[in-house]
């Protein structure tokens, strides 16, 4: 990739600008809806309006015309009628449509109805046939079993497993928790454990809800939780403070007792909140207050400070972790203890931190790779290769890194398989595949993907590849990639890494003077080549460009008459996205890894994550504070690695592609922003 001057104003040739402004050339315009499609759309609108009469009429016409998607209108009608439908009617519906994916969703809604009515006989008649994961249904099942069988060890354990999480549980779980609290399964220890868990995972409303279950919890302390959350130093500092409470002002220290359980938890919460933005102040205050905590609570506080310090790249993070002593660290704390050790290449601590993880966490690709790296750095090469060997056969970022560590050509010889037209035709003829494609044409994308997943759930590798090939031919690229990714032994990497819009990407990459494989890798991760893709924050198109960025880039590119609508045009979107990645590449002094991070999280952050000394790029990536950006950079760079040979580029090793990130030569910047995983 040639280095370009950051001060130069990028100039486009007239021919390229003409290509960019020819907005509609590559946009696929859907055909006019057929009468059947229009009728189904009307049925969908009737369902949204909860108009049973109109929906029933639509269904009758769709059935008369034998439209392939008529069952969906029947499903919507059943959802509207579910509350008044009897059990026989619902069972007949499920039998009639057993081969359609919405049958399981309807069964789940029916189970919730039966659980709410406490019709346990019908509930447990259906429950064994339910193959989806739904916490609301699970809570009803545990409640029903406890009523019928009493509270045994299995029910108690499953309830505690649900309870000791911070996920947003449905209200239907509350009756179960009420019963378990009465039975003593959820005692004071379990209540306080989840209260602490909720606070330190930023779930303040949940913590307050748990507090209402504690008979001895001082209700006045709930207001102190808000103060601890918003202005934690007010609660922790012995110096007089002024506090706004509504419209009134009160002076003096806001005192929180260390003699009550809620007081201790509030002080620990305040320390945690302060550490999220200012580790040094939290350390100073903990040192002043630590004698008021028990040794266990003091160690817990140091563990939280160590976690926040590690995510901020604070050089003292491991020192704070050391002060946590034997406290039990959670999954994220152990992950960041490992990352802090990677940052300074303390391989002994990398090894011990990973060894302290649960068996499930240790089996994650990241920790198997870094565990083996730690062993190898300590001279235990045989032990390292025992981990790298199996990992190298897995098709992902860490698997490819492991393959390079043991000098294996991407793990092991791939079994390539090219499907025949006959195999593709066999897939295309299946009713579920036909329904999926028709749903996609109607822009019912969620339902289309559900049909596809349902249809392919039991496919073998050959069928998966035939299905992926069919999806490619239909320009359904995201489904093609996902389907091809699911093969276990037979693979076709041209389906996993397709190259649609080749002329467009090649022209943009050549115009910007950057690696086409990298641009393809980025687009694959951003949109899976679905031009209508749009993120929750407004990024759009193949390159997922933000409107403000597009407007800024269009001005610099010399595109006159730019409007926000052009962001959805394929030419414009790819041109602007490629221009911006070239711009970040310049800002990052030719470091593709940093430029990729900048594309996702912003250039200023990518620079703040630099270390004072040169850092292996894999470690730089591993210690990116944002989980989304960390995973994004890994996947984009791995994608580029796979695209290079497909595009006729010389094959570098993944490590070579990642390279070394130069150090700043200055004390490391401590990130001072809140960074939630």
mmCIF file of C-alpha atoms in Angstrom, residues 32 51 97 112 132 161 167 243-244 269 313 523 533 541 551 595 633 646 654:
data_model
loop_
_atom_site.group_PDB
_atom_site.id
_atom_site.type_symbol
_atom_site.label_atom_id
_atom_site.label_comp_id
_atom_site.label_asym_id
_atom_site.label_seq_id
_atom_site.Cartn_x
_atom_site.Cartn_y
_atom_site.Cartn_z
ATOM 1 C CA UNK A 32 -43.592 -4.511 -9.135
ATOM 2 C CA UNK A 51 -57.979 -6.375 12.332
ATOM 3 C CA UNK A 97 -47.618 -26.260 9.998
ATOM 4 C CA UNK A 112 -46.585 -18.631 27.966
ATOM 5 C CA UNK A 132 -36.280 -22.813 21.273
ATOM 6 C CA UNK A 161 -28.415 -20.012 37.664
ATOM 7 C CA UNK A 167 -29.585 -9.975 31.867
ATOM 8 C CA UNK A 243 -25.164 18.307 47.155
ATOM 9 C CA UNK A 244 -28.229 19.180 45.125
ATOM 10 C CA UNK A 269 -20.423 0.779 44.172
ATOM 11 C CA UNK A 313 -4.280 0.691 29.783
ATOM 12 C CA UNK A 523 -17.044 -4.710 3.360
ATOM 13 C CA UNK A 533 -27.685 -2.834 5.215
ATOM 14 C CA UNK A 541 -24.602 0.592 2.579
ATOM 15 C CA UNK A 551 -20.946 14.407 3.706
ATOM 16 C CA UNK A 595 -6.699 2.284 10.364
ATOM 17 C CA UNK A 633 -10.455 -5.601 13.611
ATOM 18 C CA UNK A 646 -8.501 -14.949 -4.301
ATOM 19 C CA UNK A 654 -1.482 -13.247 8.964
#
